[in-house]
Amino acid sequence: MLSEERRVEESALTQPASGRLANPDVRDEFGLETLDMNMGPQHPAMHGLLRLILELDGETVVRCDPVMGYLHRCQEKIAENRMYPAVIPLTDRLDYFANMHNEHGYVLAVEDVLGVEVPPRAEYIRVLMCELMRLASHIPSVGFLMLELGAFTPILYSFRERERIQSIFEAVTGARMMFHYIRIGGVKADLPEDIPQKIWDYVETLEANFQRDFVDLIQGNEIFISRTRGVGKMTQEKALEMGVTGPALRCTGVDFDIRRDYPYSIYPELEFDVITDTAGDVEASYRVRIAECLQSIRLIKQCLEKMPEGEVLGDTGRRIRPAEGEGFGRVESPRGEYAVHVVSDGTDTPYRVHYRDPSFCNMQLLQEVVPGHYLPDIMPIMGLVDPVSGGWDK
Amino acid sequence: MPQVGQGILKGMGITLKHLFGKKITRMYPEYKRDLPERSRGMLTVDMDRCIACLQCMRICPDHCISIEQTKRDADGSGKPKPYAIGFVIDDSRCMYCSLCVEVCPVNCIYHTEEFEAQAYNRLELARQFGERPVDPTIDPKPPVKKKPKKAAASADGDAPKRAPKKVPPKKAPKEGAAA
């Protein structure tokens, strides 16, 4: 009797996600019922403040609805009442693991509508800082993924690296997380004299220890493989259909990177590879992140080598008051495409600011991918998406 | 099943190596690291240099600075100049964006290296610098001078500024400019 039950269940689960739920015949026939369960918003393993409404059939998830909004701060509305430069410190608070990218995206949008010339040295410093930020985001992402699988060591090693990068940021910008460094028309101040050498030394040591601390430690581990291989599997078509970007898209094999396909700043002058993987599961996203870290190191070295001398802040005038029009800026944040749309009506304050945050847009992947997995597999899948609370709620 | 457990053993070897390495953690309250030069801590003001231009109060996005302005002949030149008789920085609102530091023409407001702002009461975090205490809970309103009357013609006055926002942004500023 039991084996028969299980067989019917499995046949129900092979149908598309939307069909699994609306299949009451299977449940009625055997008197089986699904169980509704809330996971979060306060959950020790959950990424930030996310609530998942789960429908469980035994230990298998048949429906997963993410509920967002527990950290909503009306960032877009507040931005409408502030002057253009005063919005930049707010963008730091969006995706708090990719602050530099948030600033960069907003600044690109305002520069688009303002039409200001950015000095080349400022562009190099921006890219240098953004790539450091990508390192400081990807490395803890790997650590968080392992933490969700129950391994505590990688998170300590990854936060050791993040702290070192934050110390570099503190010396350059003055703050460890809320930088307020990239400004409209350039950056706030030039790099301190000793910092390029410090960054170079740090990146060299990171490169030397990277294989040991983040690849050898994790990649061959049997528990890691059994928990991640084939989990959260996603096809290219589905990923494209859902508008997924970033490592979650590249791990399915789609070759898409804003830095190369819609180039901004000085990325066309730099050499780097877009990392893809074919498996499309959690393990593949881990491999993509690890390989992207090495590409970031490569970009940082190129920036330091090629950096020209000169001004770092272009002339924007005393008051930033763009003519009426629209500006758009998109950057490749560690989680995917981060885009900002600014509408100006000719006054000091923007008429409308809209942020397209990858954490929010990648979240709909959960509804499609999670059903059919066991309950404990949700956490590795969250590690694949790697959302940040401040990003999806704005 | 060949080699099961090899990956785990390899990982354990790496952690064992780290065990005998140099410690990277420090005991924070006893040990404090040196902050870099640009580090942004709590704000402070040098009242002798302040010329009460109110630019920091105007630019602060969080309204954490309130200044009470009077006219006083402080330097004995016989001509009364603006003088900040009350100056309060509310650290419970400050977000350390350093916009006020950049805008100050005489560099009298600056960041210190202190960052441990804690108190039992929110009002304790409001630090008074002037002779007369200022209520930090009221949002500061810079005094309205001649400027707005002139600016009203150039789409910057209060009334015409918000009104065009209701209509599509294409036409809005033109109507504002006409008014």
PDB file of N, CA, C and O in Angstrom, chain B residues 3-65:
ATOM      1  N   GLN B   3      36.938   5.906  -2.601  1.00  0.00           N
ATOM      2  CA  GLN B   3      37.369   7.236  -2.153  1.00  0.00           C
ATOM      3  C   GLN B   3      36.276   8.045  -1.465  1.00  0.00           C
ATOM      4  O   GLN B   3      36.285   9.260  -1.519  1.00  0.00           O
ATOM      5  N   VAL B   4      35.318   7.368  -0.864  1.00  0.00           N
ATOM      6  CA  VAL B   4      34.323   8.151  -0.122  1.00  0.00           C
ATOM      7  C   VAL B   4      34.976   8.703   1.131  1.00  0.00           C
ATOM      8  O   VAL B   4      35.660   7.981   1.855  1.00  0.00           O
ATOM      9  N   GLY B   5      34.773   9.966   1.372  1.00  0.00           N
ATOM     10  CA  GLY B   5      35.356  10.574   2.565  1.00  0.00           C
ATOM     11  C   GLY B   5      36.675  11.261   2.317  1.00  0.00           C
ATOM     12  O   GLY B   5      37.173  11.956   3.185  1.00  0.00           O
ATOM     13  N   GLN B   6      37.207  11.104   1.105  1.00  0.00           N
ATOM     14  CA  GLN B   6      38.490  11.767   0.826  1.00  0.00           C
ATOM     15  C   GLN B   6      38.348  13.287   0.819  1.00  0.00           C
ATOM     16  O   GLN B   6      39.214  13.997   1.329  1.00  0.00           O
ATOM     17  N   GLY B   7      37.245  13.763   0.216  1.00  0.00           N
ATOM     18  CA  GLY B   7      37.024  15.215   0.164  1.00  0.00           C
ATOM     19  C   GLY B   7      36.916  15.801   1.548  1.00  0.00           C
ATOM     20  O   GLY B   7      37.459  16.864   1.839  1.00  0.00           O
ATOM     21  N   ILE B   8      36.193  15.098   2.420  1.00  0.00           N
ATOM     22  CA  ILE B   8      36.036  15.591   3.794  1.00  0.00           C
ATOM     23  C   ILE B   8      37.391  15.626   4.489  1.00  0.00           C
ATOM     24  O   ILE B   8      37.735  16.606   5.159  1.00  0.00           O
ATOM     25  N   LEU B   9      38.168  14.558   4.306  1.00  0.00           N
ATOM     26  CA  LEU B   9      39.479  14.515   4.956  1.00  0.00           C
ATOM     27  C   LEU B   9      40.375  15.643   4.477  1.00  0.00           C
ATOM     28  O   LEU B   9      41.085  16.285   5.261  1.00  0.00           O
ATOM     29  N   LYS B  10      40.313  15.909   3.185  1.00  0.00           N
ATOM     30  CA  LYS B  10      41.119  16.992   2.616  1.00  0.00           C
ATOM     31  C   LYS B  10      40.734  18.326   3.248  1.00  0.00           C
ATOM     32  O   LYS B  10      41.592  19.125   3.653  1.00  0.00           O
ATOM     33  N   GLY B  11      39.405  18.554   3.344  1.00  0.00           N
ATOM     34  CA  GLY B  11      38.926  19.797   3.959  1.00  0.00           C
ATOM     35  C   GLY B  11      39.360  19.916   5.399  1.00  0.00           C
ATOM     36  O   GLY B  11      39.777  20.978   5.862  1.00  0.00           O
ATOM     37  N   MET B  12      39.277  18.796   6.122  1.00  0.00           N
ATOM     38  CA  MET B  12      39.683  18.821   7.525  1.00  0.00           C
ATOM     39  C   MET B  12      41.169  19.143   7.650  1.00  0.00           C
ATOM     40  O   MET B  12      41.592  19.836   8.585  1.00  0.00           O
ATOM     41  N   GLY B  13      41.951  18.652   6.698  1.00  0.00           N
ATOM     42  CA  GLY B  13      43.375  18.977   6.702  1.00  0.00           C
ATOM     43  C   GLY B  13      43.613  20.462   6.571  1.00  0.00           C
ATOM     44  O   GLY B  13      44.462  21.043   7.263  1.00  0.00           O
ATOM     45  N   ILE B  14      42.814  21.085   5.695  1.00  0.00           N
ATOM     46  CA  ILE B  14      42.984  22.532   5.504  1.00  0.00           C
ATOM     47  C   ILE B  14      42.615  23.288   6.776  1.00  0.00           C
ATOM     48  O   ILE B  14      43.327  24.200   7.204  1.00  0.00           O
ATOM     49  N   THR B  15      41.502  22.882   7.404  1.00  0.00           N
ATOM     50  CA  THR B  15      41.135  23.584   8.636  1.00  0.00           C
ATOM     51  C   THR B  15      42.176  23.347   9.720  1.00  0.00           C
ATOM     52  O   THR B  15      42.441  24.233  10.527  1.00  0.00           O
ATOM     53  N   LEU B  16      42.767  22.171   9.732  1.00  0.00           N
ATOM     54  CA  LEU B  16      43.801  21.891  10.735  1.00  0.00           C
ATOM     55  C   LEU B  16      45.009  22.797  10.545  1.00  0.00           C
ATOM     56  O   LEU B  16      45.603  23.296  11.495  1.00  0.00           O
ATOM     57  N   LYS B  17      45.349  23.044   9.274  1.00  0.00           N
ATOM     58  CA  LYS B  17      46.464  23.948   8.993  1.00  0.00           C
ATOM     59  C   LYS B  17      46.164  25.342   9.532  1.00  0.00           C
ATOM     60  O   LYS B  17      47.021  26.009  10.102  1.00  0.00           O
ATOM     61  N   HIS B  18      44.916  25.769   9.317  1.00  0.00           N
ATOM     62  CA  HIS B  18      44.553  27.108   9.793  1.00  0.00           C
ATOM     63  C   HIS B  18      44.575  27.193  11.307  1.00  0.00           C
ATOM     64  O   HIS B  18      44.790  28.265  11.873  1.00  0.00           O
ATOM     65  N   LEU B  19      44.342  26.046  11.947  1.00  0.00           N
ATOM     66  CA  LEU B  19      44.295  26.041  13.414  1.00  0.00           C
ATOM     67  C   LEU B  19      45.619  26.503  14.014  1.00  0.00           C
ATOM     68  O   LEU B  19      45.661  27.192  15.022  1.00  0.00           O
ATOM     69  N   PHE B  20      46.710  26.138  13.365  1.00  0.00           N
ATOM     70  CA  PHE B  20      48.017  26.497  13.908  1.00  0.00           C
ATOM     71  C   PHE B  20      48.559  27.800  13.310  1.00  0.00           C
ATOM     72  O   PHE B  20      49.672  28.189  13.606  1.00  0.00           O
ATOM     73  N   GLY B  21      47.776  28.429  12.473  1.00  0.00           N
ATOM     74  CA  GLY B  21      48.225  29.691  11.888  1.00  0.00           C
ATOM     75  C   GLY B  21      48.041  30.854  12.851  1.00  0.00           C
ATOM     76  O   GLY B  21      47.642  30.673  14.002  1.00  0.00           O
ATOM     77  N   LYS B  22      48.323  32.045  12.333  1.00  0.00           N
ATOM     78  CA  LYS B  22      48.189  33.242  13.156  1.00  0.00           C
ATOM     79  C   LYS B  22      46.716  33.571  13.333  1.00  0.00           C
ATOM     80  O   LYS B  22      45.928  33.444  12.390  1.00  0.00           O
ATOM     81  N   LYS B  23      46.353  34.006  14.520  1.00  0.00           N
ATOM     82  CA  LYS B  23      44.947  34.354  14.762  1.00  0.00           C
ATOM     83  C   LYS B  23      44.602  35.653  14.046  1.00  0.00           C
ATOM     84  O   LYS B  23      45.413  36.576  14.011  1.00  0.00           O
ATOM     85  N   ILE B  24      43.376  35.709  13.513  1.00  0.00           N
ATOM     86  CA  ILE B  24      42.994  36.934  12.814  1.00  0.00           C
ATOM     87  C   ILE B  24      41.980  37.732  13.606  1.00  0.00           C
ATOM     88  O   ILE B  24      41.672  38.859  13.265  1.00  0.00           O
ATOM     89  N   THR B  25      41.452  37.186  14.688  1.00  0.00           N
ATOM     90  CA  THR B  25      40.468  37.925  15.473  1.00  0.00           C
ATOM     91  C   THR B  25      41.165  38.714  16.567  1.00  0.00           C
ATOM     92  O   THR B  25      42.257  38.362  17.002  1.00  0.00           O
ATOM     93  N   ARG B  26      40.486  39.779  17.000  1.00  0.00           N
ATOM     94  CA  ARG B  26      41.034  40.610  18.072  1.00  0.00           C
ATOM     95  C   ARG B  26      39.925  40.876  19.074  1.00  0.00           C
ATOM     96  O   ARG B  26      38.764  40.918  18.716  1.00  0.00           O
ATOM     97  N   MET B  27      40.312  41.066  20.328  1.00  0.00           N
ATOM     98  CA  MET B  27      39.307  41.299  21.369  1.00  0.00           C
ATOM     99  C   MET B  27      38.922  42.764  21.321  1.00  0.00           C
ATOM    100  O   MET B  27      39.674  43.615  21.807  1.00  0.00           O
ATOM    101  N   TYR B  28      37.723  43.051  20.775  1.00  0.00           N
ATOM    102  CA  TYR B  28      37.427  44.428  20.415  1.00  0.00           C
ATOM    103  C   TYR B  28      37.452  45.454  21.551  1.00  0.00           C
ATOM    104  O   TYR B  28      38.243  46.397  21.461  1.00  0.00           O
ATOM    105  N   PRO B  29      36.681  45.339  22.605  1.00  0.00           N
ATOM    106  CA  PRO B  29      36.653  46.533  23.487  1.00  0.00           C
ATOM    107  C   PRO B  29      38.010  46.828  24.102  1.00  0.00           C
ATOM    108  O   PRO B  29      38.347  47.976  24.348  1.00  0.00           O
ATOM    109  N   GLU B  30      38.810  45.777  24.329  1.00  0.00           N
ATOM    110  CA  GLU B  30      40.140  46.020  24.917  1.00  0.00           C
ATOM    111  C   GLU B  30      41.099  46.513  23.838  1.00  0.00           C
ATOM    112  O   GLU B  30      41.891  47.417  24.074  1.00  0.00           O
ATOM    113  N   TYR B  31      41.023  45.875  22.692  1.00  0.00           N
ATOM    114  CA  TYR B  31      41.941  46.247  21.625  1.00  0.00           C
ATOM    115  C   TYR B  31      41.196  47.050  20.572  1.00  0.00           C
ATOM    116  O   TYR B  31      40.178  46.597  20.073  1.00  0.00           O
ATOM    117  N   LYS B  32      41.693  48.215  20.257  1.00  0.00           N
ATOM    118  CA  LYS B  32      41.059  49.011  19.201  1.00  0.00           C
ATOM    119  C   LYS B  32      42.076  49.257  18.114  1.00  0.00           C
ATOM    120  O   LYS B  32      43.172  49.737  18.389  1.00  0.00           O
ATOM    121  N   ARG B  33      41.685  48.941  16.888  1.00  0.00           N
ATOM    122  CA  ARG B  33      42.638  49.110  15.802  1.00  0.00           C
ATOM    123  C   ARG B  33      42.724  50.589  15.423  1.00  0.00           C
ATOM    124  O   ARG B  33      41.826  51.374  15.730  1.00  0.00           O
ATOM    125  N   ASP B  34      43.791  50.938  14.724  1.00  0.00           N
ATOM    126  CA  ASP B  34      43.930  52.320  14.265  1.00  0.00           C
ATOM    127  C   ASP B  34      42.998  52.557  13.099  1.00  0.00           C
ATOM    128  O   ASP B  34      42.960  51.767  12.154  1.00  0.00           O
ATOM    129  N   LEU B  35      42.275  53.668  13.160  1.00  0.00           N
ATOM    130  CA  LEU B  35      41.361  53.974  12.061  1.00  0.00           C
ATOM    131  C   LEU B  35      42.112  54.712  10.971  1.00  0.00           C
ATOM    132  O   LEU B  35      43.031  55.489  11.264  1.00  0.00           O
ATOM    133  N   PRO B  36      41.747  54.494   9.709  1.00  0.00           N
ATOM    134  CA  PRO B  36      42.412  55.249   8.654  1.00  0.00           C
ATOM    135  C   PRO B  36      42.047  56.731   8.708  1.00  0.00           C
ATOM    136  O   PRO B  36      41.096  57.139   9.367  1.00  0.00           O
ATOM    137  N   GLU B  37      42.828  57.497   7.993  1.00  0.00           N
ATOM    138  CA  GLU B  37      42.700  58.948   8.055  1.00  0.00           C
ATOM    139  C   GLU B  37      41.315  59.434   7.637  1.00  0.00           C
ATOM    140  O   GLU B  37      40.758  60.351   8.209  1.00  0.00           O
ATOM    141  N   ARG B  38      40.752  58.760   6.606  1.00  0.00           N
ATOM    142  CA  ARG B  38      39.480  59.233   6.067  1.00  0.00           C
ATOM    143  C   ARG B  38      38.281  58.698   6.828  1.00  0.00           C
ATOM    144  O   ARG B  38      37.155  58.944   6.431  1.00  0.00           O
ATOM    145  N   SER B  39      38.508  57.945   7.861  1.00  0.00           N
ATOM    146  CA  SER B  39      37.408  57.300   8.575  1.00  0.00           C
ATOM    147  C   SER B  39      36.364  58.329   9.024  1.00  0.00           C
ATOM    148  O   SER B  39      36.700  59.391   9.535  1.00  0.00           O
ATOM    149  N   ARG B  40      35.108  57.978   8.806  1.00  0.00           N
ATOM    150  CA  ARG B  40      34.031  58.906   9.134  1.00  0.00           C
ATOM    151  C   ARG B  40      33.369  58.485  10.443  1.00  0.00           C
ATOM    152  O   ARG B  40      32.619  57.531  10.484  1.00  0.00           O
ATOM    153  N   GLY B  41      33.666  59.250  11.500  1.00  0.00           N
ATOM    154  CA  GLY B  41      33.044  58.973  12.785  1.00  0.00           C
ATOM    155  C   GLY B  41      32.004  60.025  13.101  1.00  0.00           C
ATOM    156  O   GLY B  41      31.426  60.643  12.204  1.00  0.00           O
ATOM    157  N   MET B  42      31.759  60.229  14.392  1.00  0.00           N
ATOM    158  CA  MET B  42      30.743  61.211  14.790  1.00  0.00           C
ATOM    159  C   MET B  42      31.205  62.616  14.430  1.00  0.00           C
ATOM    160  O   MET B  42      32.383  62.939  14.495  1.00  0.00           O
ATOM    161  N   LEU B  43      30.216  63.460  14.121  1.00  0.00           N
ATOM    162  CA  LEU B  43      30.533  64.827  13.694  1.00  0.00           C
ATOM    163  C   LEU B  43      30.863  65.694  14.896  1.00  0.00           C
ATOM    164  O   LEU B  43      30.359  65.463  15.989  1.00  0.00           O
ATOM    165  N   THR B  44      31.671  66.692  14.667  1.00  0.00           N
ATOM    166  CA  THR B  44      31.861  67.709  15.697  1.00  0.00           C
ATOM    167  C   THR B  44      32.064  69.055  15.014  1.00  0.00           C
ATOM    168  O   THR B  44      32.334  69.115  13.816  1.00  0.00           O
ATOM    169  N   VAL B  45      31.909  70.108  15.802  1.00  0.00           N
ATOM    170  CA  VAL B  45      31.929  71.450  15.238  1.00  0.00           C
ATOM    171  C   VAL B  45      32.880  72.338  16.029  1.00  0.00           C
ATOM    172  O   VAL B  45      32.914  72.265  17.256  1.00  0.00           O
ATOM    173  N   ASP B  46      33.648  73.117  15.319  1.00  0.00           N
ATOM    174  CA  ASP B  46      34.491  74.120  15.946  1.00  0.00           C
ATOM    175  C   ASP B  46      33.730  75.440  15.910  1.00  0.00           C
ATOM    176  O   ASP B  46      33.665  76.097  14.871  1.00  0.00           O
ATOM    177  N   MET B  47      33.124  75.818  17.050  1.00  0.00           N
ATOM    178  CA  MET B  47      32.210  76.960  17.043  1.00  0.00           C
ATOM    179  C   MET B  47      32.935  78.286  16.825  1.00  0.00           C
ATOM    180  O   MET B  47      32.332  79.270  16.418  1.00  0.00           O
ATOM    181  N   ASP B  48      34.242  78.348  17.108  1.00  0.00           N
ATOM    182  CA  ASP B  48      34.967  79.608  16.912  1.00  0.00           C
ATOM    183  C   ASP B  48      35.057  79.965  15.443  1.00  0.00           C
ATOM    184  O   ASP B  48      35.107  81.137  15.081  1.00  0.00           O
ATOM    185  N   ARG B  49      35.101  78.905  14.605  1.00  0.00           N
ATOM    186  CA  ARG B  49      35.269  79.175  13.187  1.00  0.00           C
ATOM    187  C   ARG B  49      33.939  79.290  12.449  1.00  0.00           C
ATOM    188  O   ARG B  49      33.875  79.807  11.349  1.00  0.00           O
ATOM    189  N   CYS B  50      32.857  78.774  13.060  1.00  0.00           N
ATOM    190  CA  CYS B  50      31.567  78.721  12.359  1.00  0.00           C
ATOM    191  C   CYS B  50      31.077  80.120  12.016  1.00  0.00           C
ATOM    192  O   CYS B  50      31.103  81.025  12.857  1.00  0.00           O
ATOM    193  N   ILE B  51      30.640  80.299  10.772  1.00  0.00           N
ATOM    194  CA  ILE B  51      30.142  81.609  10.348  1.00  0.00           C
ATOM    195  C   ILE B  51      28.632  81.600  10.188  1.00  0.00           C
ATOM    196  O   ILE B  51      28.055  82.523   9.634  1.00  0.00           O
ATOM    197  N   ALA B  52      27.983  80.520  10.657  1.00  0.00           N
ATOM    198  CA  ALA B  52      26.526  80.425  10.638  1.00  0.00           C
ATOM    199  C   ALA B  52      25.962  80.658   9.245  1.00  0.00           C
ATOM    200  O   ALA B  52      25.017  81.409   9.054  1.00  0.00           O
ATOM    201  N   CYS B  53      26.541  80.021   8.254  1.00  0.00           N
ATOM    202  CA  CYS B  53      26.035  80.162   6.895  1.00  0.00           C
ATOM    203  C   CYS B  53      24.885  79.201   6.627  1.00  0.00           C
ATOM    204  O   CYS B  53      24.205  79.307   5.616  1.00  0.00           O
ATOM    205  N   LEU B  54      24.654  78.254   7.503  1.00  0.00           N
ATOM    206  CA  LEU B  54      23.536  77.297   7.472  1.00  0.00           C
ATOM    207  C   LEU B  54      23.577  76.347   6.284  1.00  0.00           C
ATOM    208  O   LEU B  54      22.589  75.682   5.993  1.00  0.00           O
ATOM    209  N   GLN B  55      24.708  76.271   5.601  1.00  0.00           N
ATOM    210  CA  GLN B  55      24.736  75.375   4.435  1.00  0.00           C
ATOM    211  C   GLN B  55      24.660  73.921   4.854  1.00  0.00           C
ATOM    212  O   GLN B  55      24.036  73.103   4.180  1.00  0.00           O
ATOM    213  N   CYS B  56      25.310  73.575   5.980  1.00  0.00           N
ATOM    214  CA  CYS B  56      25.264  72.181   6.430  1.00  0.00           C
ATOM    215  C   CYS B  56      23.847  71.796   6.815  1.00  0.00           C
ATOM    216  O   CYS B  56      23.394  70.692   6.561  1.00  0.00           O
ATOM    217  N   MET B  57      23.135  72.744   7.432  1.00  0.00           N
ATOM    218  CA  MET B  57      21.753  72.460   7.840  1.00  0.00           C
ATOM    219  C   MET B  57      20.869  72.244   6.617  1.00  0.00           C
ATOM    220  O   MET B  57      20.004  71.373   6.604  1.00  0.00           O
ATOM    221  N   ARG B  58      21.123  73.020   5.572  1.00  0.00           N
ATOM    222  CA  ARG B  58      20.290  72.898   4.370  1.00  0.00           C
ATOM    223  C   ARG B  58      20.555  71.590   3.643  1.00  0.00           C
ATOM    224  O   ARG B  58      19.636  70.977   3.127  1.00  0.00           O
ATOM    225  N   ILE B  59      21.818  71.175   3.591  1.00  0.00           N
ATOM    226  CA  ILE B  59      22.133  70.025   2.743  1.00  0.00           C
ATOM    227  C   ILE B  59      21.876  68.708   3.465  1.00  0.00           C
ATOM    228  O   ILE B  59      21.700  67.677   2.815  1.00  0.00           O
ATOM    229  N   CYS B  60      21.805  68.723   4.768  1.00  0.00           N
ATOM    230  CA  CYS B  60      21.682  67.455   5.502  1.00  0.00           C
ATOM    231  C   CYS B  60      20.399  66.725   5.100  1.00  0.00           C
ATOM    232  O   CYS B  60      19.302  67.251   5.287  1.00  0.00           O
ATOM    233  N   PRO B  61      20.505  65.519   4.535  1.00  0.00           N
ATOM    234  CA  PRO B  61      19.295  64.824   4.084  1.00  0.00           C
ATOM    235  C   PRO B  61      18.431  64.330   5.237  1.00  0.00           C
ATOM    236  O   PRO B  61      17.241  64.124   5.064  1.00  0.00           O
ATOM    237  N   ASP B  62      19.019  64.146   6.401  1.00  0.00           N
ATOM    238  CA  ASP B  62      18.267  63.593   7.524  1.00  0.00           C
ATOM    239  C   ASP B  62      17.876  64.653   8.549  1.00  0.00           C
ATOM    240  O   ASP B  62      17.377  64.312   9.609  1.00  0.00           O
ATOM    241  N   HIS B  63      18.125  65.894   8.276  1.00  0.00           N
ATOM    242  CA  HIS B  63      17.828  67.006   9.196  1.00  0.00           C
ATOM    243  C   HIS B  63      18.445  66.760  10.556  1.00  0.00           C
ATOM    244  O   HIS B  63      17.782  66.913  11.575  1.00  0.00           O
ATOM    245  N   CYS B  64      19.687  66.351  10.597  1.00  0.00           N
ATOM    246  CA  CYS B  64      20.262  66.061  11.909  1.00  0.00           C
ATOM    247  C   CYS B  64      20.953  67.282  12.486  1.00  0.00           C
ATOM    248  O   CYS B  64      21.283  67.299  13.661  1.00  0.00           O
ATOM    249  N   ILE B  65      21.173  68.334  11.716  1.00  0.00           N
ATOM    250  CA  ILE B  65      21.806  69.544  12.226  1.00  0.00           C
ATOM    251  C   ILE B  65      20.747  70.634  12.349  1.00  0.00           C
ATOM    252  O   ILE B  65      19.994  70.870  11.404  1.00  0.00           O
TER     253      ILE B  65
END
